[in-house]
CSV table of C-alpha atoms and ligand atoms in Angstrom, one decimal:
chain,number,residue,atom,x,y,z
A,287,UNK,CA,0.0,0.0,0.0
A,288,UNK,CA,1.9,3.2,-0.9
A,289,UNK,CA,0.1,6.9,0.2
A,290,UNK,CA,1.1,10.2,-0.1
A,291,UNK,CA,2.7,11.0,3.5
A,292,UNK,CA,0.6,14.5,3.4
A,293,UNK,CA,-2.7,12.5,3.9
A,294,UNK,CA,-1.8,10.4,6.6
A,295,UNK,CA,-1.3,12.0,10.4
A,296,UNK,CA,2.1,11.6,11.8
A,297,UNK,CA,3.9,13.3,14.8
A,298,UNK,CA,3.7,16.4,13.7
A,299,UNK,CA,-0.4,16.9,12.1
A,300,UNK,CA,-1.9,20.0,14.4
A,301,UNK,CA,-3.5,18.0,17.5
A,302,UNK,CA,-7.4,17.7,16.9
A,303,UNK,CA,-9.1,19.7,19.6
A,304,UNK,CA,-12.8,19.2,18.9
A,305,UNK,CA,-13.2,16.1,20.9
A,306,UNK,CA,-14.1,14.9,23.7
A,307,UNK,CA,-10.9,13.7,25.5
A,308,UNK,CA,-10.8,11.8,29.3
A,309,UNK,CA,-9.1,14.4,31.3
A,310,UNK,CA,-9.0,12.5,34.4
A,311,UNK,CA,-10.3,9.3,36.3
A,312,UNK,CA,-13.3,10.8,38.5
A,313,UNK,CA,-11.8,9.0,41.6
A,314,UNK,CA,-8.3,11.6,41.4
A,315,UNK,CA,-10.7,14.7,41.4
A,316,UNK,CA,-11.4,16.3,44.8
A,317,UNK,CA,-10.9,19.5,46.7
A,318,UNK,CA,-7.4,19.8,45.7
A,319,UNK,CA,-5.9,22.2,42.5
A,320,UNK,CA,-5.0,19.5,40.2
A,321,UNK,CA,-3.0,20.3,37.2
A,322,UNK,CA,-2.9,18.4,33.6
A,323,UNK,CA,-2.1,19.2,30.1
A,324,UNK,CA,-4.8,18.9,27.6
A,325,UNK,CA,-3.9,18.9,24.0
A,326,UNK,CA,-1.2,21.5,24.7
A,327,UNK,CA,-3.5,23.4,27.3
A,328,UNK,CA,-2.5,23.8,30.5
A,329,UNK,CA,-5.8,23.2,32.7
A,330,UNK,CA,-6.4,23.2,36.2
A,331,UNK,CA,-10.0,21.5,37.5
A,332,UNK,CA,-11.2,20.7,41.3
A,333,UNK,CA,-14.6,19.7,42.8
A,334,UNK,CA,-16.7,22.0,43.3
A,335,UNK,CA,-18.4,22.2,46.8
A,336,UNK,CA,-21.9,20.4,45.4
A,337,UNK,CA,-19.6,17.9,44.2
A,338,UNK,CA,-19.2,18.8,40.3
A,339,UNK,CA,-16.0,19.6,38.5
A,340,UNK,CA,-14.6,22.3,37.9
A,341,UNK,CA,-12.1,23.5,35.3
A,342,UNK,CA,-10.2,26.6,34.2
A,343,UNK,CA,-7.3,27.2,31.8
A,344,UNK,CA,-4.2,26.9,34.3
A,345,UNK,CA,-3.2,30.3,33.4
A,346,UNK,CA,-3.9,34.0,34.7
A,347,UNK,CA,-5.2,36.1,32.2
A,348,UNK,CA,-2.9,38.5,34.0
A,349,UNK,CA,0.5,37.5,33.9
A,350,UNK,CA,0.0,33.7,33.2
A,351,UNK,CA,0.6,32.4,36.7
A,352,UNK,CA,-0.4,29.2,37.1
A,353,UNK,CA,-4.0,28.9,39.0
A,354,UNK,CA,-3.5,25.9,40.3
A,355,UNK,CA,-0.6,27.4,41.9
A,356,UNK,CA,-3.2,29.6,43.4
A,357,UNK,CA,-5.6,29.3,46.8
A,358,UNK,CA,-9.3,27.4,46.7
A,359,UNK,CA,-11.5,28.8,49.2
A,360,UNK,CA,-15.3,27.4,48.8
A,361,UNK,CA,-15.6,27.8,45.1
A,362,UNK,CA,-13.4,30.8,44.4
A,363,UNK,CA,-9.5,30.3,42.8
A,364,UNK,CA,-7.2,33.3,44.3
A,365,UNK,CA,-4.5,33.8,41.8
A,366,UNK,CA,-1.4,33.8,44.2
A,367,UNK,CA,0.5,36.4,42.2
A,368,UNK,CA,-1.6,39.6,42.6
A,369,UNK,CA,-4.6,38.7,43.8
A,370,UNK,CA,-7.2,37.5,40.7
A,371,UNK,CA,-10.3,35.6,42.1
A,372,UNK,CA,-12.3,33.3,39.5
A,373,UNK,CA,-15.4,31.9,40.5
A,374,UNK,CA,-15.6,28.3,39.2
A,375,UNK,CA,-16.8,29.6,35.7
A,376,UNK,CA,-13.8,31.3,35.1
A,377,UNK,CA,-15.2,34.8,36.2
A,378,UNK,CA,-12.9,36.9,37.8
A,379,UNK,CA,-15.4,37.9,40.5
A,380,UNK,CA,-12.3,40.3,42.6
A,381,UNK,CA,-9.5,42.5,41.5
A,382,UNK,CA,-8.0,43.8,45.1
A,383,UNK,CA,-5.3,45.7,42.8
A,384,UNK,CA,-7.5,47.6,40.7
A,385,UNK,CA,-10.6,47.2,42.2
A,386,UNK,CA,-12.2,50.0,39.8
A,387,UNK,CA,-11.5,48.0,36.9
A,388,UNK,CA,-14.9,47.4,35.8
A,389,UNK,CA,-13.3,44.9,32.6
A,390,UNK,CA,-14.9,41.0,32.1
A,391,UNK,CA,-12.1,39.2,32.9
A,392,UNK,CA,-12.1,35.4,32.5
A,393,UNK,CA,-9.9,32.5,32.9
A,394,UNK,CA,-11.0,30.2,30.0
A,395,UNK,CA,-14.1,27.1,31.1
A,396,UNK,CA,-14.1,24.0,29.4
A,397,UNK,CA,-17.0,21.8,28.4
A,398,UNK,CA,-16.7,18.9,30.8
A,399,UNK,CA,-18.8,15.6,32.0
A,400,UNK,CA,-18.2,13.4,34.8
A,401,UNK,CA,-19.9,9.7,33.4
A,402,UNK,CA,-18.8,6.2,34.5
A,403,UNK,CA,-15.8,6.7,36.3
A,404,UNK,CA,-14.6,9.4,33.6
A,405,UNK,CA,-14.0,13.1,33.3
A,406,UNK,CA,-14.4,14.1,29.3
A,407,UNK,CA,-13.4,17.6,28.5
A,408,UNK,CA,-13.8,19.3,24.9
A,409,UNK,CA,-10.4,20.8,24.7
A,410,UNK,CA,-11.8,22.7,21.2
A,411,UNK,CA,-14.5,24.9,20.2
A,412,UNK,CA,-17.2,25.1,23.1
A,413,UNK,CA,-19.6,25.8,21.1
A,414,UNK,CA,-19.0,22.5,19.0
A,415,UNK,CA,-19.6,20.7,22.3
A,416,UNK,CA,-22.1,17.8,22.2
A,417,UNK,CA,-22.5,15.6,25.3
A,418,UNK,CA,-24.6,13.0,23.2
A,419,UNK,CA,-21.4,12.5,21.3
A,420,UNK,CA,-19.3,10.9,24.6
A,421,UNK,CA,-19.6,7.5,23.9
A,422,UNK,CA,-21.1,5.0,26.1
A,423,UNK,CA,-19.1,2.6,28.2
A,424,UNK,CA,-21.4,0.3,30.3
A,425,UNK,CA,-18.7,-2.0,30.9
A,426,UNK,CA,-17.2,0.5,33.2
A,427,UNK,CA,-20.5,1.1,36.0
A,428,UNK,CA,-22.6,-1.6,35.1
A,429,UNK,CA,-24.1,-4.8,37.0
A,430,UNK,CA,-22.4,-7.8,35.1
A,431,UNK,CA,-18.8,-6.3,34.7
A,432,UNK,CA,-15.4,-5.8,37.1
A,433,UNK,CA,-12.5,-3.9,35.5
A,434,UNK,CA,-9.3,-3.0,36.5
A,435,UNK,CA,-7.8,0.5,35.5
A,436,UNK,CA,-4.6,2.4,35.3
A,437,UNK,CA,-2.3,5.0,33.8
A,438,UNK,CA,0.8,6.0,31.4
A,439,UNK,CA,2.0,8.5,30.0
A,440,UNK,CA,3.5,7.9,26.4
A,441,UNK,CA,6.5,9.9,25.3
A,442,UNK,CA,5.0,9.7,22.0
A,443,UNK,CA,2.3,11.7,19.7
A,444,UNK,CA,-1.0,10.4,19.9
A,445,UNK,CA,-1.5,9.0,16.4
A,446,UNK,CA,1.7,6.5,17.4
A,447,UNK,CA,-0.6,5.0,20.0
A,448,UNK,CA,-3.6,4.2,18.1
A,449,UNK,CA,-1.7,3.2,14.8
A,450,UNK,CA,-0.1,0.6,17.6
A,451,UNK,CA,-3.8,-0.3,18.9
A,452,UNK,CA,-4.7,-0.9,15.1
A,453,UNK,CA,-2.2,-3.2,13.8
A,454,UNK,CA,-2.7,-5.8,16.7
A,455,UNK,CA,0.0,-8.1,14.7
A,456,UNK,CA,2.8,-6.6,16.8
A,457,UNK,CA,1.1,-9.1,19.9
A,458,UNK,CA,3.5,-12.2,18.2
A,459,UNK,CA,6.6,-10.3,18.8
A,460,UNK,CA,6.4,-7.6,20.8
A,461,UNK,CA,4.1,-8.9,23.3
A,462,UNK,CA,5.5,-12.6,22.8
A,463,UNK,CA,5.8,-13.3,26.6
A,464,UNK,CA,2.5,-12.4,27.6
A,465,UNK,CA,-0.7,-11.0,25.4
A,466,UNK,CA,1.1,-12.8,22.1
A,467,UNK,CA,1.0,-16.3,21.0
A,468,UNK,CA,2.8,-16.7,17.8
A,469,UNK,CA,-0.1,-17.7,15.5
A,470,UNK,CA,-1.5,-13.9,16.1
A,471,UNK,CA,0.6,-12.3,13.4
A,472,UNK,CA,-0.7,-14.5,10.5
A,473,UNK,CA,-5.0,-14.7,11.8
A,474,UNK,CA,-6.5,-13.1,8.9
A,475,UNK,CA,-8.3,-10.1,9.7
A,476,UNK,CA,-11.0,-8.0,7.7
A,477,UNK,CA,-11.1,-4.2,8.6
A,478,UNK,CA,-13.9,-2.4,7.8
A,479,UNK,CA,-15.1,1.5,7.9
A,480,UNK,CA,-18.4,2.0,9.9
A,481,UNK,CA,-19.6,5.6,9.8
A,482,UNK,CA,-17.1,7.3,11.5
A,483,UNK,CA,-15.9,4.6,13.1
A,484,UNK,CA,-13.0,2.1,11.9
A,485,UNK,CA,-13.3,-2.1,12.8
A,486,UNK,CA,-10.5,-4.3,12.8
A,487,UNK,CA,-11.6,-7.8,13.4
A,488,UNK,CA,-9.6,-10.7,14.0
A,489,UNK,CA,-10.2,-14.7,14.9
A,490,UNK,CA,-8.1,-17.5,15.6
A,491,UNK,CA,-10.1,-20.8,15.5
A,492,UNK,CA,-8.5,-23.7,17.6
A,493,UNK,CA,-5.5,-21.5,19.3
A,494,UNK,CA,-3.9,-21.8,22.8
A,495,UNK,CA,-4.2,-18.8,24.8
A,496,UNK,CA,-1.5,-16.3,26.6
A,497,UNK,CA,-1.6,-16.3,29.8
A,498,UNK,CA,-3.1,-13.0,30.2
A,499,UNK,CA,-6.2,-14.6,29.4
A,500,UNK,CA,-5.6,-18.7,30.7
A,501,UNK,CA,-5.0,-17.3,34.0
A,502,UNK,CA,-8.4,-15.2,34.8
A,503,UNK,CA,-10.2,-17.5,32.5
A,504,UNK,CA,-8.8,-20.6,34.1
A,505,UNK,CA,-8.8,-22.5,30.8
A,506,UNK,CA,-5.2,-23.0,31.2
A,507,UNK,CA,-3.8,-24.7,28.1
A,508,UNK,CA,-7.1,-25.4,26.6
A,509,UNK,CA,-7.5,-24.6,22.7
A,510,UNK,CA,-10.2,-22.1,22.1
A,511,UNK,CA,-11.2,-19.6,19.8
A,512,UNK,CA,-10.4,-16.1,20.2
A,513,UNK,CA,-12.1,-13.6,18.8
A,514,UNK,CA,-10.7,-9.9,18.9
A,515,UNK,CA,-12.8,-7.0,17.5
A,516,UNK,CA,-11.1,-3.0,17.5
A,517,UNK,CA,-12.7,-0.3,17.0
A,518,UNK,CA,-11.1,3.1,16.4
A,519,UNK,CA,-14.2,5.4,17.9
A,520,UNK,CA,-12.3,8.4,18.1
A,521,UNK,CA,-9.0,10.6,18.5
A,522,UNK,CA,-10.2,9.7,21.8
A,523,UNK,CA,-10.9,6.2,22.2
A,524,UNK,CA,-9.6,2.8,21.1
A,525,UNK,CA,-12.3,-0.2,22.2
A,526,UNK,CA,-11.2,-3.9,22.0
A,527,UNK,CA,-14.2,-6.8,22.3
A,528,UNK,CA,-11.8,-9.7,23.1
A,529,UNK,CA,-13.8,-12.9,23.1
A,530,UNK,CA,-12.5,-16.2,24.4
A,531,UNK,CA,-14.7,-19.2,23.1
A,532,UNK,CA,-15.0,-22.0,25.3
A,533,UNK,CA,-16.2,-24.9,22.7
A,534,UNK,CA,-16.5,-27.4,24.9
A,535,UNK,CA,-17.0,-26.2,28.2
A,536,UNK,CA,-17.1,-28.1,31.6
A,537,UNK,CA,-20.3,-28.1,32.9
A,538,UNK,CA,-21.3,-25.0,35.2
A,539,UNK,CA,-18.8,-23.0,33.2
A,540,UNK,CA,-19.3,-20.3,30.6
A,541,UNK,CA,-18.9,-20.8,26.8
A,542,UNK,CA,-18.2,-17.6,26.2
A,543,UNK,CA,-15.6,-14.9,28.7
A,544,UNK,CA,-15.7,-11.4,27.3
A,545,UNK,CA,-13.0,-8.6,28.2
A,546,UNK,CA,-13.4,-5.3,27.1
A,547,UNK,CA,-9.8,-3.3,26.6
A,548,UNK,CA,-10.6,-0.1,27.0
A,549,UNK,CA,-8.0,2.7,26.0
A,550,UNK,CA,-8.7,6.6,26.3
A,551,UNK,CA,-6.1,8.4,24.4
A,552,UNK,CA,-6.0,12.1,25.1
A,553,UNK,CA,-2.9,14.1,24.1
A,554,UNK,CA,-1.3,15.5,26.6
A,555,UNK,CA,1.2,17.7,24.2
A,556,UNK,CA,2.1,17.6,20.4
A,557,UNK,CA,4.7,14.8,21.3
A,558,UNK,CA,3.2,13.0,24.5
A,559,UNK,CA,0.2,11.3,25.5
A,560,UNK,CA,-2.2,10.4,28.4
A,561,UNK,CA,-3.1,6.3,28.3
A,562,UNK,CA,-5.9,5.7,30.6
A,563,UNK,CA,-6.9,2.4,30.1
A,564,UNK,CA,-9.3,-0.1,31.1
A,565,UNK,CA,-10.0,-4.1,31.2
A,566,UNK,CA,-13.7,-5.2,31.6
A,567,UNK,CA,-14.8,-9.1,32.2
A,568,UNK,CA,-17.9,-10.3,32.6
A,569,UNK,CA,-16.8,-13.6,34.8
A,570,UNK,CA,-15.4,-14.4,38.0
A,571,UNK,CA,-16.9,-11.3,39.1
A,572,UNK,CA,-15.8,-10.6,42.7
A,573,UNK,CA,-13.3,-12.7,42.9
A,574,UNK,CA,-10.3,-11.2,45.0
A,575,UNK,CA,-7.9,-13.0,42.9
A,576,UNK,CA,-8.4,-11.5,39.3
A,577,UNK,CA,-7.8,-7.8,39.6
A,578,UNK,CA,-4.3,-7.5,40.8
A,579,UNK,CA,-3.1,-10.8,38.2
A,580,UNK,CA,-5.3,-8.6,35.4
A,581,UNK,CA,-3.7,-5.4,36.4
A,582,UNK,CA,-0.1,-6.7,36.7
A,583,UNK,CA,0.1,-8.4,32.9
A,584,UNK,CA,-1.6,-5.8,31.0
A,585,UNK,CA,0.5,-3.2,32.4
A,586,UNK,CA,3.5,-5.3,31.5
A,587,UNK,CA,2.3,-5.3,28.1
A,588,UNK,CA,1.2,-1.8,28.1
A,589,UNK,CA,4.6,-0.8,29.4
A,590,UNK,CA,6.4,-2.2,26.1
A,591,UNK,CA,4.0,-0.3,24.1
A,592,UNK,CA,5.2,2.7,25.9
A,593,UNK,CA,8.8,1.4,25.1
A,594,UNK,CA,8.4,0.3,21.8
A,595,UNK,CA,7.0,3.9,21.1
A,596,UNK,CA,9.4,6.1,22.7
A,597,UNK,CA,12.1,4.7,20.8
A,598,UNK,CA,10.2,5.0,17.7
A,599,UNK,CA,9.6,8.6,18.4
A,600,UNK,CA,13.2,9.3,19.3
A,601,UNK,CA,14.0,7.6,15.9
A,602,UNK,CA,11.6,10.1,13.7
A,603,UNK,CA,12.6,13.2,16.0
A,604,UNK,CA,16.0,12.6,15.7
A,605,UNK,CA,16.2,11.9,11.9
A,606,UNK,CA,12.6,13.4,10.4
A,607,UNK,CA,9.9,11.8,8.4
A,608,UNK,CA,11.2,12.4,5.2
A,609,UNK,CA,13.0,9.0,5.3
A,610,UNK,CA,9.4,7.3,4.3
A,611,UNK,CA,7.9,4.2,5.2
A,612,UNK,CA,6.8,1.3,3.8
A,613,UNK,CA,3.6,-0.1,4.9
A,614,UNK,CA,1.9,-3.9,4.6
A,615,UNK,CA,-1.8,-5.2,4.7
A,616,UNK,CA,-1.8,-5.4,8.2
A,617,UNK,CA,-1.6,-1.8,8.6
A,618,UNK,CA,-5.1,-1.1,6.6
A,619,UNK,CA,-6.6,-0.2,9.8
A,620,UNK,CA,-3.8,2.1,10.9
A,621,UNK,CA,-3.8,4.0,7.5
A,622,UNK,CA,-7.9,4.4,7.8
A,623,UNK,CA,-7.2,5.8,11.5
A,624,UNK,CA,-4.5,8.0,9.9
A,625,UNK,CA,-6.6,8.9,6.7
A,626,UNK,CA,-9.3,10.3,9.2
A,627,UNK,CA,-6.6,11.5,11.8
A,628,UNK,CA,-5.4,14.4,9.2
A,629,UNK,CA,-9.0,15.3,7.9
A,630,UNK,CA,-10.1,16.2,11.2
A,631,UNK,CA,-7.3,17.7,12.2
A,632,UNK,CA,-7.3,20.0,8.4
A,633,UNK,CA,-11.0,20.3,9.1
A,634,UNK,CA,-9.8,22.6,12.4
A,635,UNK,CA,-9.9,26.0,11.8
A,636,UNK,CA,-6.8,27.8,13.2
A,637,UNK,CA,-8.7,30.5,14.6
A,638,UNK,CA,-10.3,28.3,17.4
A,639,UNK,CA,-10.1,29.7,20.4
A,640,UNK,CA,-9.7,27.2,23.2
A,641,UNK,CA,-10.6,29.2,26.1
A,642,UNK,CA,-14.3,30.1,25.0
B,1974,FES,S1,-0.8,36.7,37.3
B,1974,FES,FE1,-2.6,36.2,38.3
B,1974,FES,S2,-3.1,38.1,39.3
B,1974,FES,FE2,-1.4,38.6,38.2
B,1975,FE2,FE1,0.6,-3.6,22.3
């Protein structure tokens, strides 16, 4: 498959800003000034005293002090250089150096939504904000489902990260010890465009399993079919349906154990990355002995995505992109996610202002 480089997103395409991103988990937001960097904005969000978040741009519109530097008392942000006050819209509400100063002063709001363990923010436009857009998670807060969670940050642009979650044939070699098994790489696989979405779908009839999933599953060495179904829902999101098919199952156990691998990508700066992710099952709920064996190998596994990717970035920083690359039919569903990547991010106008 050769493409013009100009229509695929790489490291360096604008970051796409109209979007709802996960800013946070909502269990890390409370009454403290937390800081984070949103698709290059600086941001600073709290709870509010009736329990809703807050969030400002973590800069003065004075002198560009950081707020969350600043002093929270009740739901009013002192600026701790000279004084500002913002109420938890952003109003500056006192001036005590110029009280006279009858001027609308605001620290930038962002649209933002606590849902399902999650705090989305719409880094872009606020006017292009649509809450129906966050997508739905019900793995994540329904009955029926346990998860385990976590965090990196990837020294890497964003599009790095989902072209990785798109070409899942890296599991053979990359992930060899653990997610990989070395019939992966060859599965066939059909990719297919679904509205805005892109599907990558992948099973292996008659395969052993890693032990990322014999363990939990307690099939041990048992052949089964594994079915694996990605979905690229967004600059934002990467969502993995991995089925394991039980054929023959022993009685009083399931033929079916679902896992939902659940990645929020939000760009943190033009050439790092926030990875919250999540695993969902739908078995052995409750069961004190899944969640830390669940968090421990995915985050192994995770961790040499982050590895793999930082010394892929250092490569391109170091030398450019002009040196090209060649791609192969496994990488349909990274070039789709790239195709769409650039559009979006073209489809920005520059004159956005992120503040509102
Ligand atoms: S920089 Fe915040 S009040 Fe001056
Ligand atoms: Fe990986």
């Amino acid at each position: 498959m050769n493409e013009a480089a100009s229509i695929l997103a790489d490291r360096d395409t604008p970051l796409i800003r109209n979007c709802w991103y996960v800013m946070s988990f909502a269990a890390e937001a409370d009454r403290q000034l937390r800081s984070r960097k949103i698709a290059g904005i600086a941001v600073v969000y709290f709870r509010r005293l009736d329990g809703s978040i807050a969030v400002l741009r973590d800069r003065c519109p004075h002198r560009s002090f950081p707020l969350s530097k600043g002093v929270l008392d009740g739901d009013r942000l002192t600026c701790l250089y000279h004084g500002l006050t913002f109420d938890p819209d952003g109003l500056c509400v006192a001036k005590p150096t110029n009280p006279d100063n009858a001027a609308e002063i605001r620290a930038g709001r962002f649209p933002v939504v606590e849902r399902q363990g999650v705090i989305w923010i719409w880094p872009g436009d606020p006017a292009l904000a649509d809450e129906a857009e966050i997508p739905d998670l019900p793995w994540l807060d329904q009955p029926g489902w346990d998860h385990v969670s976590g965090y990196l940050n990837f020294p890497a642009n964003y599009v790095a990260l989902h072209e990785n979650l798109m070409d899942l044939s890296h599991f053979a070699f990359l992930h060899a010890g653990n997610i990989g098994t070395p019939e992966y790489a060859e599965a066939p696989f059909r990719v297919r465009v679904e509205g805005e979405r892109i599907n990558l779908r992948r099973v292996l009839e008659d395969s052993p399993l890693p032990s990322l999933l014999s363990v939990p599953t307690a099939l041990g060495s048992k052949r089964v079919t594994r079915e694996t179904d990605t979905w690229w829902m967004s600059p934002a999101l990467n969502l993995t349906h991995s089925n394991v098919h039980d054929n023959a199952p022993a009685a009083d156990h399931p033929g079916v154990y679902a896992f939902k691998v659940i990645h929020f990508i939000t760009p943190e700066t033009q050439y790092t990355t926030h990875n919250f992710w999540a695993v969902a099952r739908d078995f052995r709920l409750g069961d004190p002995a899944i969640p830390a064996h669940t968090h421990a190998s995915f985050k192994v596994a995770f961790e040499e995505d982050r590895e793999a990717l930082d010394w892929i970035e250092q490569r391109q920083r170091d030398e450019g992109l002009e040196f090209g690359e060649v791609h192969l039919s496994s990488d349909k569903g990274g070039i789709l996610m790239r195709r769409r990547m650039k559009k979006l991010a073209l489809a920005e106008s520059d004159s956005l202002s992120p503040t509102g």
